Amino acid sequence: MNKNINILNISTSKINLLDLNRQDLRCFLISLGAKNFCTDQIMNWIYNYYCNDFNKMFNISKKIRNQLYEKSHIFASKFIEEKVSYDGTIKWITSIHNQKIETVYIPEKKRSTLCVSSQIGCALKCHFCATGQAGFQRNLKVSEIIAQVWRANKTLKEKKIANGVTNIVFMGMGEPLLNLNNVVSALKIILDKNGFGLSKRRITLSTSGIVPALDKLRHMIDVSLAISLHAPNDSIRNCIMPINKKYNISSVLNSTLKYLKYSNANRGGVTIEYVMLDGVNDSNENAQQLASLLSRIPSKINLIPWNSFLGSSFLSSSMNRINIFANILRKKGFTAMIRKNRGDDIHAACGQLTGNITNRSKK
Ligand code: SAH
Ligand code: SF4
């Protein structure tokens, strides 16, 4: 069992089964005297039937069920608040010891995407990001990451909104690569055929580029990768993303290339995220620089209109400027998409998640 994670619930001293990926769960069940196939059965109950009551697991022997009940539980914190946007986006809030976790559901024509958080707050303090400005509180446990998906799917089914999420993006609160072990363990459950069973191409891990962790990641898991680049050179990136002084653009892109070599999930290239900040990184020259910077990187570029939040002095580039920027990239042969802002009326858009229900944007 993974010794790095604190899987015991202090108050009950019971193991939360949502903390255990297949390998950890198998070890635990074998320690109770269960057979190997029991792992599939239990995972099926938890992730296919959304069952958190051992008594209902009729194909598990009474003896094992009693042991499970004594030593473990299946606990997913409830959503304490739900906000629905005019565009159908839903923001859910979980509260654990007064700390808030935000999860966002984004329905589209052909898919329904869940944006999950990996930390409460973020230590990296990117200047354009409300999460970063709110500061860092702690890493989420595996069970707290998994509970977001479990609750979302259960809620969507019960309310007949959708059959469950089809895509998951790690673009909520926090930097996933600074919570590497828990995020990878959660990804294993999301990918597992008896877990949520999503394909690796439908799961996106977004990172500002923590190079040592990105170098490890390719040996741990294969999922779609998004790199938050946001600048065409180090001097601009240093100004808006303090982490660039530690891991500069070329080290991030080199590490990204190594990940791509190993990865099947990223056959179409890595996603490059680029938030459009008026007068900061959005000139024609910046677009040309970005194109030459990425000439060696198989990639598609997502241009993100900046979402405002209280206390920030940035402005988003105009749609006209974003279109001109995108067209320069397209003429150079890149796929450049302009991301639609979803859920900004409920502060559920990229970079607006602070765990604070009452935060207000300047809009
Ligand atoms: N920490 C990770 C994942 C969470 S942020 C990362 O940085 O990639 C998810 C995405 O939202 C990132 O691309 C981030 O740069 C972007 N973002 C942050 N603040 C934003 C804002 N105010 N407007 C638009 N996008 C923002
Ligand atoms: Fe953290 Fe990502 Fe926000 Fe930067 S953009 S502060 S890395 S959450």
Short mmCIF file of C-alpha atoms and ligand atoms in Angstrom, two decimals:
data_model
loop_
_atom_site.label_atom_id
_atom_site.label_comp_id
_atom_site.label_asym_id
_atom_site.label_seq_id
_atom_site.Cartn_x
_atom_site.Cartn_y
_atom_site.Cartn_z
CA MET A 1 0.00 0.00 0.00
CA ASN A 2 1.24 3.48 -0.79
CA LYS A 3 2.96 4.67 2.39
CA ASN A 4 3.13 8.27 1.18
CA ILE A 5 -0.55 8.90 1.60
CA ASN A 6 -2.38 9.39 4.77
CA ILE A 7 -5.29 7.11 4.11
CA LEU A 8 -6.50 6.75 7.66
CA ASN A 9 -9.37 8.93 8.68
CA ILE A 10 -8.15 10.25 12.04
CA SER A 11 -11.61 10.50 13.57
CA THR A 12 -12.67 6.97 12.66
CA SER A 13 -9.25 5.35 12.02
CA LYS A 14 -10.93 3.74 9.05
CA ILE A 15 -9.37 3.53 5.60
CA ASN A 16 -11.32 5.43 2.97
CA LEU A 17 -11.52 3.10 -0.02
CA LEU A 18 -11.62 6.16 -2.32
CA ASP A 19 -7.97 6.68 -1.36
CA LEU A 20 -6.95 3.34 -2.88
CA ASN A 21 -6.18 2.67 -6.51
CA ARG A 22 -6.46 -0.92 -7.79
CA GLN A 23 -3.04 -1.96 -6.53
CA ASP A 24 -3.58 -0.49 -3.05
CA LEU A 25 -7.11 -1.89 -2.83
CA ARG A 26 -5.92 -5.36 -3.81
CA CYS A 27 -3.25 -5.29 -1.05
CA PHE A 28 -5.85 -4.18 1.48
CA LEU A 29 -8.39 -6.83 0.47
CA ILE A 30 -5.80 -9.59 0.49
CA SER A 31 -4.80 -8.51 4.00
CA LEU A 32 -8.44 -9.16 4.95
CA GLY A 33 -8.30 -12.63 3.43
CA ALA A 34 -10.32 -11.78 0.30
CA LYS A 35 -9.71 -13.35 -3.11
CA ASN A 36 -8.09 -11.42 -5.98
CA PHE A 37 -11.34 -11.01 -7.96
CA CYS A 38 -12.86 -9.18 -5.01
CA THR A 39 -10.95 -6.06 -6.13
CA ASP A 40 -12.94 -5.86 -9.39
CA GLN A 41 -16.18 -6.48 -7.52
CA ILE A 42 -15.62 -3.76 -4.93
CA MET A 43 -14.45 -1.25 -7.54
CA ASN A 44 -17.54 -2.02 -9.57
CA TRP A 45 -19.79 -1.34 -6.60
CA ILE A 46 -18.06 1.93 -5.83
CA TYR A 47 -17.54 3.39 -9.28
CA ASN A 48 -20.23 1.76 -11.39
CA TYR A 49 -23.12 1.58 -8.92
CA TYR A 50 -22.05 4.50 -6.69
CA CYS A 51 -22.65 2.25 -3.70
CA ASN A 52 -21.07 3.27 -0.40
CA ASP A 53 -22.85 0.72 1.79
CA PHE A 54 -21.07 -2.61 2.30
CA ASN A 55 -24.38 -4.27 3.27
CA LYS A 56 -25.64 -3.87 -0.27
CA MET A 57 -22.64 -5.62 -1.83
CA PHE A 58 -24.42 -8.98 -2.03
CA ASN A 59 -21.76 -10.75 -4.10
CA ILE A 60 -19.13 -10.17 -1.38
CA SER A 61 -19.04 -12.74 1.43
CA LYS A 62 -20.56 -11.69 4.76
CA LYS A 63 -17.21 -12.31 6.46
CA ILE A 64 -15.33 -9.92 4.17
CA ARG A 65 -18.15 -7.36 4.34
CA ASN A 66 -17.95 -7.38 8.15
CA GLN A 67 -14.20 -6.88 8.00
CA LEU A 68 -14.58 -4.08 5.46
CA TYR A 69 -17.12 -2.40 7.68
CA GLU A 70 -14.83 -2.66 10.71
CA LYS A 71 -11.68 -1.34 9.00
CA SER A 72 -12.83 0.89 6.19
CA HIS A 73 -15.50 3.11 4.73
CA ILE A 74 -16.38 4.69 1.40
CA PHE A 75 -16.57 8.38 2.01
CA ALA A 76 -17.10 11.16 -0.55
CA SER A 77 -17.77 14.58 0.95
CA LYS A 78 -21.08 16.01 -0.17
CA PHE A 79 -21.35 19.14 -2.30
CA ILE A 80 -22.58 21.81 0.10
CA GLU A 81 -23.38 24.38 -2.53
CA GLU A 82 -24.27 24.36 -6.20
CA LYS A 83 -24.28 27.34 -8.56
CA VAL A 84 -25.68 27.08 -12.06
CA SER A 85 -24.58 29.46 -14.82
CA TYR A 86 -26.84 30.80 -17.59
CA ASP A 87 -24.75 28.66 -19.98
CA GLY A 88 -25.37 25.40 -18.09
CA THR A 89 -21.99 25.33 -16.34
CA ILE A 90 -22.31 24.16 -12.73
CA LYS A 91 -19.94 24.96 -9.89
CA TRP A 92 -20.01 22.66 -6.87
CA ILE A 93 -18.39 23.42 -3.56
CA THR A 94 -17.21 20.88 -1.00
CA SER A 95 -16.26 22.01 2.47
CA ILE A 96 -13.79 20.06 4.60
CA HIS A 97 -12.97 21.54 8.00
CA ASN A 98 -14.08 24.90 6.60
CA GLN A 99 -11.71 24.65 3.64
CA LYS A 100 -13.47 24.86 0.30
CA ILE A 101 -12.84 22.70 -2.77
CA GLU A 102 -14.34 23.82 -6.09
CA THR A 103 -15.33 21.54 -8.96
CA VAL A 104 -16.81 22.74 -12.24
CA TYR A 105 -19.06 20.87 -14.70
CA ILE A 106 -19.01 22.17 -18.27
CA PRO A 107 -21.63 20.70 -20.64
CA GLU A 108 -20.97 20.90 -24.37
CA LYS A 109 -22.75 19.43 -27.39
CA LYS A 110 -20.73 16.26 -27.65
CA ARG A 111 -19.09 15.99 -24.26
CA SER A 112 -19.45 16.88 -20.63
CA THR A 113 -16.26 17.94 -18.95
CA LEU A 114 -15.45 18.03 -15.26
CA CYS A 115 -12.78 20.45 -14.09
CA VAL A 116 -11.30 19.11 -10.84
CA SER A 117 -9.07 20.64 -8.18
CA SER A 118 -5.86 18.99 -7.00
CA GLN A 119 -4.96 21.38 -4.16
CA ILE A 120 -6.67 23.93 -1.96
CA GLY A 121 -5.17 27.17 -3.25
CA CYS A 122 -1.85 27.23 -5.11
CA ALA A 123 1.65 28.20 -4.05
CA LEU A 124 2.80 29.39 -7.46
CA LYS A 125 1.18 32.82 -7.38
CA CYS A 126 0.85 33.44 -11.11
CA HIS A 127 -0.12 37.09 -11.20
CA PHE A 128 -3.12 36.64 -13.50
CA CYS A 129 -4.71 33.81 -11.47
CA ALA A 130 -7.14 34.24 -8.59
CA THR A 131 -6.25 30.81 -7.14
CA GLY A 132 -2.58 31.74 -7.02
CA GLN A 133 -3.34 35.09 -5.44
CA ALA A 134 -5.41 33.40 -2.73
CA GLY A 135 -2.34 31.46 -1.53
CA PHE A 136 -1.74 27.79 -0.75
CA GLN A 137 -3.50 25.78 1.94
CA ARG A 138 -2.84 22.10 1.29
CA ASN A 139 -2.68 19.17 -1.10
CA LEU A 140 -5.86 17.19 -1.68
CA LYS A 141 -5.88 13.50 -0.75
CA VAL A 142 -6.61 10.92 -3.46
CA SER A 143 -10.08 10.45 -1.96
CA GLU A 144 -10.75 14.20 -2.12
CA ILE A 145 -9.85 14.29 -5.81
CA ILE A 146 -11.85 11.12 -6.55
CA ALA A 147 -14.82 12.32 -4.46
CA GLN A 148 -15.23 15.29 -6.85
CA VAL A 149 -15.74 12.90 -9.79
CA TRP A 150 -17.82 10.41 -7.78
CA ARG A 151 -20.20 13.08 -6.47
CA ALA A 152 -20.42 14.83 -9.84
CA ASN A 153 -21.35 11.63 -11.70
CA LYS A 154 -23.83 10.63 -9.01
CA THR A 155 -25.44 14.08 -9.00
CA LEU A 156 -25.63 14.30 -12.80
CA LYS A 157 -27.31 10.88 -12.95
CA GLU A 158 -29.70 11.49 -10.09
CA LYS A 159 -30.78 14.86 -11.50
CA LYS A 160 -30.93 13.35 -15.00
CA ILE A 161 -28.64 16.10 -16.32
CA ALA A 162 -26.25 13.65 -17.99
CA ASN A 163 -25.11 10.06 -17.78
CA GLY A 164 -21.83 11.09 -16.19
CA VAL A 165 -18.79 13.04 -17.27
CA THR A 166 -17.01 12.11 -20.49
CA ASN A 167 -13.87 14.21 -19.98
CA ILE A 168 -11.86 15.32 -16.97
CA VAL A 169 -9.45 18.24 -16.85
CA PHE A 170 -7.11 18.97 -13.95
CA MET A 171 -7.60 22.71 -14.37
CA GLY A 172 -9.31 23.58 -11.13
CA MET A 173 -7.57 24.86 -8.04
CA GLY A 174 -3.91 23.99 -7.63
CA GLU A 175 -0.84 22.77 -9.46
CA PRO A 176 -1.30 19.01 -10.03
CA LEU A 177 2.42 18.30 -10.37
CA LEU A 178 3.05 19.67 -6.87
CA ASN A 179 0.73 16.91 -5.60
CA LEU A 180 2.20 14.30 -7.91
CA ASN A 181 1.68 11.01 -6.06
CA ASN A 182 -1.93 11.69 -5.10
CA VAL A 183 -2.80 13.02 -8.56
CA VAL A 184 -1.25 9.98 -10.28
CA SER A 185 -3.07 7.60 -7.93
CA ALA A 186 -6.35 9.41 -8.66
CA LEU A 187 -5.63 9.27 -12.41
CA LYS A 188 -5.16 5.49 -12.11
CA ILE A 189 -8.66 5.18 -10.62
CA ILE A 190 -10.13 7.45 -13.30
CA LEU A 191 -8.51 5.34 -16.04
CA ASP A 192 -9.24 1.92 -14.48
CA LYS A 193 -11.83 -0.14 -16.36
CA ASN A 194 -13.55 -0.87 -13.04
CA GLY A 195 -12.98 2.70 -11.88
CA PHE A 196 -14.42 5.58 -13.92
CA GLY A 197 -13.08 3.90 -17.07
CA LEU A 198 -12.21 7.04 -19.06
CA SER A 199 -9.74 6.86 -21.91
CA LYS A 200 -6.37 8.59 -21.52
CA ARG A 201 -7.22 11.00 -24.35
CA ARG A 202 -10.20 12.27 -22.38
CA ILE A 203 -8.17 13.21 -19.31
CA THR A 204 -6.07 16.37 -19.37
CA LEU A 205 -3.48 17.32 -16.80
CA SER A 206 -2.67 21.01 -16.97
CA THR A 207 0.60 22.24 -15.50
CA SER A 208 2.63 25.39 -15.27
CA GLY A 209 5.67 23.15 -15.81
CA ILE A 210 7.28 21.73 -12.68
CA VAL A 211 10.17 20.15 -14.56
CA PRO A 212 11.39 17.45 -12.10
CA ALA A 213 7.80 16.24 -11.61
CA LEU A 214 7.07 16.37 -15.34
CA ASP A 215 10.21 14.29 -15.92
CA LYS A 216 8.88 11.69 -13.46
CA LEU A 217 5.33 11.77 -14.81
CA ARG A 218 6.13 10.03 -18.10
CA HIS A 219 7.26 6.95 -16.14
CA MET A 220 4.10 7.02 -14.04
CA ILE A 221 1.08 7.68 -16.26
CA ASP A 222 0.03 8.57 -19.80
CA VAL A 223 -2.68 11.23 -20.14
CA SER A 224 -3.21 14.32 -22.30
CA LEU A 225 -0.95 17.13 -21.27
CA ALA A 226 -1.61 20.87 -21.29
CA ILE A 227 1.23 23.29 -20.62
CA SER A 228 0.38 26.72 -19.24
CA LEU A 229 2.91 28.71 -21.23
CA HIS A 230 1.27 32.14 -21.44
CA ALA A 231 4.36 33.90 -22.78
CA PRO A 232 6.56 33.71 -25.89
CA ASN A 233 9.82 34.45 -24.04
CA ASP A 234 11.36 34.21 -20.55
CA SER A 235 11.28 37.92 -19.81
CA ILE A 236 7.49 38.12 -20.15
CA ARG A 237 6.98 34.75 -18.43
CA ASN A 238 9.20 35.82 -15.51
CA CYS A 239 6.96 38.85 -15.02
CA ILE A 240 3.66 36.95 -14.86
CA MET A 241 4.67 33.48 -13.61
CA PRO A 242 7.26 33.50 -10.79
CA ILE A 243 7.87 29.73 -11.28
CA ASN A 244 9.58 30.57 -14.60
CA LYS A 245 12.62 31.81 -12.69
CA LYS A 246 13.08 28.25 -11.43
CA TYR A 247 11.99 26.32 -14.55
CA ASN A 248 12.36 28.46 -17.64
CA ILE A 249 10.59 28.00 -20.96
CA SER A 250 13.27 25.89 -22.64
CA SER A 251 13.50 23.48 -19.67
CA VAL A 252 9.69 23.11 -19.64
CA LEU A 253 9.52 22.52 -23.40
CA ASN A 254 12.39 20.01 -23.34
CA SER A 255 10.68 18.06 -20.59
CA THR A 256 7.40 18.27 -22.54
CA LEU A 257 9.07 16.80 -25.63
CA LYS A 258 10.33 13.86 -23.57
CA TYR A 259 6.79 13.26 -22.26
CA LEU A 260 5.41 13.36 -25.81
CA LYS A 261 7.89 10.72 -26.96
CA TYR A 262 6.54 8.26 -24.39
CA SER A 263 2.89 9.19 -24.75
CA ASN A 264 0.07 7.71 -26.84
CA ALA A 265 -2.48 10.06 -25.33
CA ASN A 266 -0.79 13.08 -26.93
CA ARG A 267 -0.41 11.83 -30.49
CA GLY A 268 -1.99 15.03 -31.82
CA GLY A 269 0.55 17.07 -29.82
CA VAL A 270 0.53 18.81 -26.47
CA THR A 271 -1.98 21.58 -25.71
CA ILE A 272 -0.33 24.94 -25.11
CA GLU A 273 -2.40 27.30 -22.98
CA TYR A 274 -1.91 30.99 -23.52
CA VAL A 275 -3.95 33.50 -21.57
CA MET A 276 -4.43 36.72 -23.55
CA LEU A 277 -3.39 39.73 -21.47
CA ASP A 278 -3.85 43.18 -22.95
CA GLY A 279 -0.52 44.86 -23.67
CA VAL A 280 1.45 42.11 -21.91
CA ASN A 281 1.77 39.12 -24.25
CA ASP A 282 -0.65 39.81 -27.10
CA SER A 283 1.24 41.78 -29.81
CA ASN A 284 1.80 40.58 -33.38
CA GLU A 285 5.47 40.25 -32.53
CA ASN A 286 4.57 38.05 -29.54
CA ALA A 287 2.55 35.79 -31.87
CA GLN A 288 5.53 35.48 -34.24
CA GLN A 289 7.83 34.69 -31.28
CA LEU A 290 5.40 32.07 -30.01
CA ALA A 291 5.26 30.44 -33.43
CA SER A 292 9.04 30.14 -33.66
CA LEU A 293 9.31 28.97 -30.03
CA LEU A 294 6.84 26.15 -30.75
CA SER A 295 8.18 25.22 -34.18
CA ARG A 296 9.90 22.14 -32.70
CA ILE A 297 6.96 21.14 -30.47
CA PRO A 298 3.99 19.19 -31.88
CA SER A 299 1.21 21.27 -30.36
CA LYS A 300 -2.17 22.91 -30.59
CA ILE A 301 -2.60 26.30 -29.01
CA ASN A 302 -5.52 27.36 -26.82
CA LEU A 303 -5.86 31.12 -26.55
CA ILE A 304 -7.76 31.97 -23.37
CA PRO A 305 -9.44 35.35 -22.89
CA TRP A 306 -8.35 36.43 -19.43
CA ASN A 307 -11.00 36.16 -16.71
CA SER A 308 -11.03 39.05 -14.31
CA PHE A 309 -11.08 38.92 -10.53
CA LEU A 310 -11.15 41.51 -7.82
CA GLY A 311 -7.81 43.12 -7.02
CA SER A 312 -6.10 42.34 -10.31
CA SER A 313 -4.94 45.10 -12.65
CA PHE A 314 -4.77 43.00 -15.84
CA LEU A 315 -7.20 43.45 -18.71
CA SER A 316 -8.15 40.81 -21.22
CA SER A 317 -7.07 41.39 -24.82
CA SER A 318 -10.00 42.39 -27.05
CA MET A 319 -11.63 39.70 -29.21
CA ASN A 320 -10.30 41.55 -32.25
CA ARG A 321 -6.72 41.30 -30.91
CA ILE A 322 -7.18 37.62 -30.00
CA ASN A 323 -8.44 36.87 -33.53
CA ILE A 324 -5.47 38.66 -35.13
CA PHE A 325 -3.07 36.77 -32.81
CA ALA A 326 -4.77 33.45 -33.67
CA ASN A 327 -4.58 34.14 -37.40
CA ILE A 328 -0.84 34.81 -37.26
CA LEU A 329 -0.38 31.41 -35.61
CA ARG A 330 -2.71 29.72 -38.11
CA LYS A 331 -0.79 31.21 -41.06
CA LYS A 332 2.32 29.58 -39.58
CA GLY A 333 0.52 26.22 -39.67
CA PHE A 334 -0.62 25.95 -36.04
CA THR A 335 -4.03 24.90 -34.79
CA ALA A 336 -5.03 27.88 -32.68
CA MET A 337 -8.35 27.74 -30.84
CA ILE A 338 -9.97 30.54 -28.89
CA ARG A 339 -11.40 29.15 -25.68
CA LYS A 340 -14.96 30.14 -24.83
CA ASN A 341 -15.39 31.50 -21.37
CA ARG A 342 -17.78 29.27 -19.52
CA GLY A 343 -19.42 29.96 -16.19
CA ASP A 344 -17.84 33.35 -15.56
CA ASP A 345 -21.12 34.69 -14.10
CA ILE A 346 -20.72 32.19 -11.24
CA HIS A 347 -16.93 32.64 -11.01
CA ALA A 348 -16.37 29.15 -12.35
CA ALA A 349 -14.15 30.09 -15.29
CA CYS A 350 -10.41 29.33 -15.55
CA GLY A 351 -8.42 31.07 -12.87
CA GLN A 352 -11.45 32.32 -10.95
CA LEU A 353 -11.56 29.50 -8.39
CA THR A 354 -10.51 30.60 -4.95
CA GLY A 355 -12.59 28.40 -2.68
CA ASN A 356 -14.39 31.55 -1.63
CA ILE A 357 -18.11 31.39 -2.43
CA THR A 358 -18.57 35.12 -2.21
CA ASN A 359 -15.65 36.24 -4.40
CA ARG A 360 -16.61 38.84 -7.00
CA SER A 361 -15.12 39.63 -10.38
CA LYS A 362 -14.87 43.17 -11.69
CA LYS A 363 -17.51 42.43 -14.36
N1 SAH B 1 -2.01 24.98 -12.09
C1 SAH B 1 -2.33 24.40 -13.33
C2 SAH B 1 -3.78 24.03 -13.48
C3 SAH B 1 -4.80 24.99 -12.94
S1 SAH B 1 -4.94 26.52 -13.76
C4 SAH B 1 -1.85 25.29 -14.46
O1 SAH B 1 -1.48 26.42 -14.21
O2 SAH B 1 -1.86 24.83 -15.59
C5 SAH B 1 -5.87 26.09 -15.23
C6 SAH B 1 -5.64 27.04 -16.41
O3 SAH B 1 -6.28 28.31 -16.17
C7 SAH B 1 -4.19 27.34 -16.63
O4 SAH B 1 -3.84 27.32 -17.99
C8 SAH B 1 -4.09 28.74 -16.08
O5 SAH B 1 -2.96 29.40 -16.53
C9 SAH B 1 -5.38 29.35 -16.53
N2 SAH B 1 -5.74 30.59 -15.82
C10 SAH B 1 -5.39 30.96 -14.59
N3 SAH B 1 -5.93 32.16 -14.27
C11 SAH B 1 -6.65 32.55 -15.34
C12 SAH B 1 -7.48 33.69 -15.60
N4 SAH B 1 -7.68 34.64 -14.69
N5 SAH B 1 -8.09 33.76 -16.81
C13 SAH B 1 -7.93 32.77 -17.73
N6 SAH B 1 -7.17 31.67 -17.53
C14 SAH B 1 -6.53 31.56 -16.35
FE1 SF4 B 2 -1.32 27.92 -9.65
FE2 SF4 B 2 -2.06 27.31 -12.16
FE3 SF4 B 2 -3.05 29.50 -10.93
FE4 SF4 B 2 -0.48 29.46 -11.65
S1 SF4 B 2 -2.26 29.37 -13.04
S2 SF4 B 2 -1.28 30.14 -9.68
S3 SF4 B 2 0.04 27.32 -11.33
S4 SF4 B 2 -3.39 27.38 -10.34
#
